[in-house]
Short mmCIF file of C-alpha atoms in Angstrom, two decimals:
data_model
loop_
_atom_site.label_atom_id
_atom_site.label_comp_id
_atom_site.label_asym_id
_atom_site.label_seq_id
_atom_site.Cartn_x
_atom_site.Cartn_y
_atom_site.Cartn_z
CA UNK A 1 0.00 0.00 0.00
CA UNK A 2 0.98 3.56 -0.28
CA UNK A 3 0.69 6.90 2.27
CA UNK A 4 -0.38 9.88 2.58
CA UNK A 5 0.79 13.00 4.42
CA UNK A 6 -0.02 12.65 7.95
CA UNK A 7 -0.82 8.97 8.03
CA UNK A 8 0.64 7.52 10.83
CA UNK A 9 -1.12 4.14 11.50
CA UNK A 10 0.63 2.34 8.47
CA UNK A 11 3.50 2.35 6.03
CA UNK A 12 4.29 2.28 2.66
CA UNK A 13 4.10 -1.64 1.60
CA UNK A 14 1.93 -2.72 4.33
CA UNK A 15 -0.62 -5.64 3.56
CA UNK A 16 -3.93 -4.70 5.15
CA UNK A 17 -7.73 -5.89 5.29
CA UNK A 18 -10.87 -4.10 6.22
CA UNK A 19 -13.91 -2.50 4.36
CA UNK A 20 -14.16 1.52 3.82
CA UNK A 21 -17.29 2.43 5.59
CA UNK A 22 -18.97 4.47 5.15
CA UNK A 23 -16.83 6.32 2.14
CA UNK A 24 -16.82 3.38 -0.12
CA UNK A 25 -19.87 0.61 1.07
CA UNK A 26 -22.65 0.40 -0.89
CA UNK A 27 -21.45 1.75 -4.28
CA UNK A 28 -22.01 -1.17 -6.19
CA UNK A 29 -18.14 -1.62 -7.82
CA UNK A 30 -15.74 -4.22 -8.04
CA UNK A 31 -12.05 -2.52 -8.08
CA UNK A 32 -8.54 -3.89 -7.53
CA UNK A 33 -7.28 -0.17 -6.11
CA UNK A 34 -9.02 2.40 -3.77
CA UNK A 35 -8.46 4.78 -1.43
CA UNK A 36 -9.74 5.68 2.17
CA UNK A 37 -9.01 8.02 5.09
CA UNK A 38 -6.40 6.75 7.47
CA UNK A 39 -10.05 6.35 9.98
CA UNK A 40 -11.00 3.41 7.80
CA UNK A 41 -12.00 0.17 9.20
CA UNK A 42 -8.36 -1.47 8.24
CA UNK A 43 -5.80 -3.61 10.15
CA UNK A 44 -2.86 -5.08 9.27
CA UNK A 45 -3.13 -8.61 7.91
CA UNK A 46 -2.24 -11.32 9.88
CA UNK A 47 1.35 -13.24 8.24
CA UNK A 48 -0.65 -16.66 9.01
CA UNK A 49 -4.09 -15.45 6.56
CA UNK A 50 -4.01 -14.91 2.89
CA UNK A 51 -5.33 -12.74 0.54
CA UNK A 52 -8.65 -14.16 -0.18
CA UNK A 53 -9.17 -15.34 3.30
CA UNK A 54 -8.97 -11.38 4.29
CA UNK A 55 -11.25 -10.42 2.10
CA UNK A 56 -13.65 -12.85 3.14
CA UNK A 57 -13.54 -11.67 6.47
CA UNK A 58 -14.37 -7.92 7.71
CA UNK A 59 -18.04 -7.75 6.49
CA UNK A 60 -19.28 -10.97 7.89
CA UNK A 61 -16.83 -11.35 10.37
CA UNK A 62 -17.78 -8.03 11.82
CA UNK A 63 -21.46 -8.77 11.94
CA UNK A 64 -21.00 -11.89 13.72
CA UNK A 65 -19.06 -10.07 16.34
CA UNK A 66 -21.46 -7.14 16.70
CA UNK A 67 -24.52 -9.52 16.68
CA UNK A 68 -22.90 -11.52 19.48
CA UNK A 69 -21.80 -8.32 21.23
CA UNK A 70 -25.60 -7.06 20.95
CA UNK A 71 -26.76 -10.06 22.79
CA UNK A 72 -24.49 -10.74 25.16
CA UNK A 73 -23.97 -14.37 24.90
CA UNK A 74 -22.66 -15.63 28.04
CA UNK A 75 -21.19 -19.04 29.33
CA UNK A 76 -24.38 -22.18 29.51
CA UNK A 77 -26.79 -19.81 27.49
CA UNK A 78 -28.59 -21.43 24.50
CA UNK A 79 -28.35 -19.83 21.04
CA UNK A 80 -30.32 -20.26 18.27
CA UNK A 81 -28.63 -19.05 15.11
CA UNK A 82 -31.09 -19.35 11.97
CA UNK A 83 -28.93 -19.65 8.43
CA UNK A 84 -25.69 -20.84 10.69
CA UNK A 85 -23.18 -21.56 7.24
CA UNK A 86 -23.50 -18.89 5.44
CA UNK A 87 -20.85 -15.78 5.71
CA UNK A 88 -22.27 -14.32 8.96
CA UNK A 89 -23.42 -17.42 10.47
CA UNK A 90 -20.16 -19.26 10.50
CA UNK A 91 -18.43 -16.90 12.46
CA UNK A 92 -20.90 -16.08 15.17
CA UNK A 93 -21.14 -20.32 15.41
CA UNK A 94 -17.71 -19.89 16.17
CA UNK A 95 -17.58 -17.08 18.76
CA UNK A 96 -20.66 -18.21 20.30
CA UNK A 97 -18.90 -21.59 21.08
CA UNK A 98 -15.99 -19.94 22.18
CA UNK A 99 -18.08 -17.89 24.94
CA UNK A 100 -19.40 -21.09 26.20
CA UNK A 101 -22.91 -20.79 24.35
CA UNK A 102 -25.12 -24.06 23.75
CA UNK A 103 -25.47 -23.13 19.58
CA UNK A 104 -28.29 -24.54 17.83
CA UNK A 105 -27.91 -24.20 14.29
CA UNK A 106 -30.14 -24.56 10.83
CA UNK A 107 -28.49 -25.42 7.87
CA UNK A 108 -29.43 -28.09 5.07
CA UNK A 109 -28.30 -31.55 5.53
CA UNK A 110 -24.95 -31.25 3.74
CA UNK A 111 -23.79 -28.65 5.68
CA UNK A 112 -24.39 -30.36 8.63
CA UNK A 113 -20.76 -31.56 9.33
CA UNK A 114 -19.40 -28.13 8.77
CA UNK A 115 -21.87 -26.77 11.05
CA UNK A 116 -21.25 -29.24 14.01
CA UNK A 117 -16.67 -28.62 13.08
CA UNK A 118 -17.71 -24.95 13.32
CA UNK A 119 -18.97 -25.87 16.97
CA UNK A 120 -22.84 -26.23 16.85
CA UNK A 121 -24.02 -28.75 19.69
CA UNK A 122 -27.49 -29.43 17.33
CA UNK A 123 -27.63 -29.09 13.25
CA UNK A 124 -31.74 -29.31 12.49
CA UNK A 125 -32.07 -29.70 8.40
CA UNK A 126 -34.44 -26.56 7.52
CA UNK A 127 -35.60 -27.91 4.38
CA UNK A 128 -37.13 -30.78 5.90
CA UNK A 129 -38.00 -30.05 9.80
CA UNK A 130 -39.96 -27.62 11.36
CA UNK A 131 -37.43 -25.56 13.11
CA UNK A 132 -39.75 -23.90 15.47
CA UNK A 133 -41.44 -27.40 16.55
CA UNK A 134 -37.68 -28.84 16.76
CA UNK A 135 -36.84 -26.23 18.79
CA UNK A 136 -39.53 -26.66 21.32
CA UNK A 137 -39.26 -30.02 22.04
CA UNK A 138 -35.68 -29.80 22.93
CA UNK A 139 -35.88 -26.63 24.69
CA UNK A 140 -39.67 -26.51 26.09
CA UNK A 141 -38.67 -24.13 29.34
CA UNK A 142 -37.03 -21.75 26.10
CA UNK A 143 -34.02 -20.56 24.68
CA UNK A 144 -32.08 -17.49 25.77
CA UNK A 145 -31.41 -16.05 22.09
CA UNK A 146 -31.87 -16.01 18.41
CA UNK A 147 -29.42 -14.45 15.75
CA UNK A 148 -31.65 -14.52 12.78
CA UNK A 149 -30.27 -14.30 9.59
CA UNK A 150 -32.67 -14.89 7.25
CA UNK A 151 -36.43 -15.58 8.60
CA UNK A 152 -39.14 -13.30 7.37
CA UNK A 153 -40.84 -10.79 9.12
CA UNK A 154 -43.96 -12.92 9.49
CA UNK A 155 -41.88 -16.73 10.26
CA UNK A 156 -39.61 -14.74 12.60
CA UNK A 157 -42.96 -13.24 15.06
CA UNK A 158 -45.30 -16.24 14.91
CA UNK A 159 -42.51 -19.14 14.97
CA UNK A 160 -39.07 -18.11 16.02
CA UNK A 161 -39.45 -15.33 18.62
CA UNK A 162 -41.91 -17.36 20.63
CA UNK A 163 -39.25 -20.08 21.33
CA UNK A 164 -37.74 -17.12 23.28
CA UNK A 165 -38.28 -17.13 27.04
CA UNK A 166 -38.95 -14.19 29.17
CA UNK A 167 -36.23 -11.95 29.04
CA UNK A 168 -34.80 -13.18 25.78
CA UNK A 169 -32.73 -11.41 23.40
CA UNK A 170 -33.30 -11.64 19.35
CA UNK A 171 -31.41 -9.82 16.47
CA UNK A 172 -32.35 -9.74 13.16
CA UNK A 173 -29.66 -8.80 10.44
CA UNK A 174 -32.48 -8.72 7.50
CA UNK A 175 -34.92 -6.22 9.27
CA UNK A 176 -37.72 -8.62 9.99
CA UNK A 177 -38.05 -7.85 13.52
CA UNK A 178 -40.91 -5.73 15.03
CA UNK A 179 -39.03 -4.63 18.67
CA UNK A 180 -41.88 -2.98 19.89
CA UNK A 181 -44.07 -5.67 19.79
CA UNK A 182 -41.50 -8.39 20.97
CA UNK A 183 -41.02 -6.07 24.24
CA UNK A 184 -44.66 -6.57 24.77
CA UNK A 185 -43.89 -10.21 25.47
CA UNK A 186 -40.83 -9.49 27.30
CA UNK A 187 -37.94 -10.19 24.56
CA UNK A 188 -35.59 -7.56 23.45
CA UNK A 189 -34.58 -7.42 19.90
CA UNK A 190 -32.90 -5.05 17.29
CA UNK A 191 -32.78 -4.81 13.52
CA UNK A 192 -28.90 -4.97 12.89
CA UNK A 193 -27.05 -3.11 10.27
CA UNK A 194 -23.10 -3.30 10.84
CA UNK A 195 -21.32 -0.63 10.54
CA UNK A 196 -17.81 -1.16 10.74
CA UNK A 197 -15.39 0.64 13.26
CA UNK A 198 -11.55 0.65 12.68
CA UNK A 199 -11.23 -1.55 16.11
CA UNK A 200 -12.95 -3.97 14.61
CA UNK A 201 -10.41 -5.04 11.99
CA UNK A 202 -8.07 -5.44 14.71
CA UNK A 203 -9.86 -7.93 17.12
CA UNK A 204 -10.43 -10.14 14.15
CA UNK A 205 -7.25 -9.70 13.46
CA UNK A 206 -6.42 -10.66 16.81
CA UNK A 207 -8.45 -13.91 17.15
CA UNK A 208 -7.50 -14.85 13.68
CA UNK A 209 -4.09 -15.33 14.67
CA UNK A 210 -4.35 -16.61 17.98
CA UNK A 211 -6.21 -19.05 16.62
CA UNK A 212 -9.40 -18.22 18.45
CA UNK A 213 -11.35 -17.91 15.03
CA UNK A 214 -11.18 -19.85 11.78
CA UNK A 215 -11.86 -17.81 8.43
CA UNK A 216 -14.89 -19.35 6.87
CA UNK A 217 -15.53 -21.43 4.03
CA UNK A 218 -14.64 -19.47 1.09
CA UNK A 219 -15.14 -19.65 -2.54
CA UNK A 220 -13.15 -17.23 -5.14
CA UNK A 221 -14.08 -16.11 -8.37
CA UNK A 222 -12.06 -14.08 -11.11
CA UNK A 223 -13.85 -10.45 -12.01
CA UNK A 224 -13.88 -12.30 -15.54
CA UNK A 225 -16.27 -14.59 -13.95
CA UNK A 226 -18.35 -11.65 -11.72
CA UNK A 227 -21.67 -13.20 -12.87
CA UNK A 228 -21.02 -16.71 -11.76
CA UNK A 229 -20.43 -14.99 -8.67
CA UNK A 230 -23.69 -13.16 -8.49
CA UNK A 231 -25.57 -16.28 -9.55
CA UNK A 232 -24.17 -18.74 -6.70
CA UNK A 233 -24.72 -15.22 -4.66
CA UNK A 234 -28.69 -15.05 -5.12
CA UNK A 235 -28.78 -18.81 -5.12
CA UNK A 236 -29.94 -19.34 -1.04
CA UNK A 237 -27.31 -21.94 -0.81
CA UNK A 238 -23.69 -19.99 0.05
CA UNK A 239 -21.54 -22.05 2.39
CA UNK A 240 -19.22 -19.41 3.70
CA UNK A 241 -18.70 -16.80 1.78
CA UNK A 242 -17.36 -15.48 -1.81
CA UNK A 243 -14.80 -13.63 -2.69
CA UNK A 244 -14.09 -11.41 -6.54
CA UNK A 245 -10.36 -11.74 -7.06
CA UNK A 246 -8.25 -10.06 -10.10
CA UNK A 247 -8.24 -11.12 -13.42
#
């Protein structure tokens, strides 16, 4: 990489990985240059993590941790993490485990081994079991909290916050709760959108090389090849995550 005046947190030729919120997110590019203020979500690459792996990282990685932060998972609490293998779900499976969480986890039946080496204690097969009724006959005193990343609005109130018991804690990362009316019944909950602070890079950074966290699952693509990518994207079925890489 190269400097600026006044930059003081890197140097000229250091490898780094992060995502340029809020000056770059959300502009709909693929690019293999940019440039962002020295404030930018970025932190030195671990020696031990590769290109690709990096990249695959911040966004997802970052939810997971904020999601998990949000709820407060503590050690012996039971966590319910709806759409556990994609990019987001395979790291908070991960950190939840590693706080001493009970994680349940939905994924389809393929992906149930990578679920259970990502450190879910119970895989149930969403395409052919009733999660909520699964759910509830394991857990029929309740669960202490949902990360929900990808029920509707409608599947999320009648099915999935009602596993909850009093005093649970739900997050939604596609918008689909209703907070108000979950306090009613005594469960707090937030619509999450991550927005990446430049402390974040570093504590994944951090647990990446201590060996805390595992990067997840990830599948590259050439920019030649940037509608393959968007394709497998919109498919529903995403183990991990992807990743454009140069021509």
């Amino acid at each position: 990489m190269a400097v600026g005046p006044g930059v003081e947190a890197f140097g000229p030729g250091d490898e780094v990985f992060g995502m340029a919120w809020p000056h770059t997110f959300g502009h709909g590019s693929f690019a293999e240059y940019m440039t962002a203020p020295q404030d930018t979500a970025l932190a030195l690459r671990p020696e031990d993590l590769d290109p690709v792996s990096a990249a695959a990282l911040p966004m997802t990685g970052g939810t997971a941790l904020a999601t998990l932060d949000w709820l407060e998972i503590k050690e012996g609490e039971t966590l319910l993490i709806i759409g556990a293998t994609g990019g987001v779900g395979s790291y908070a499976v991960q950190q939840a485990r590693a706080r001493g969480a009970h994680v349940i986890a939905t994924a389809a039946a393929d992906d149930h081994p990578y679920a259970r080496s990502l450190g879910a204690a119970e895989v149930i097969d969403h395409r052919t079991t009733d999660v909520a009724d699964a759910v509830a006959a394991a857990h029929p005193d309740g669960i202490d909290a949902v990360l929900d990343l990808a029920s509707d609005r409608d599947t999320l109130a009648g099915r999935i916050a009602p596993l909850l018991r009093k005093g649970g804690r739900l997050v939604s990362t596609v918008f689909a709760a209703d907070p108000e009316a979950l306090a009613a019944h005594d469960v707090t909950a937030v619509n999450l959108f991550y927005r990446a602070a430049p402390g974040d890079m570093t504590r994944l950074a951090d647990l990446v090389a201590s060996g805390d966290l595992r990067v997840a699952e990830t599948t590259a693509y050439p920019l030649t090849q940037i509608t393959d990518a968007h394709t497998a994207s919109t498919s529903g079925h995403v183990r991990g995550k992807l990743v454009i890489t140069a021509p």
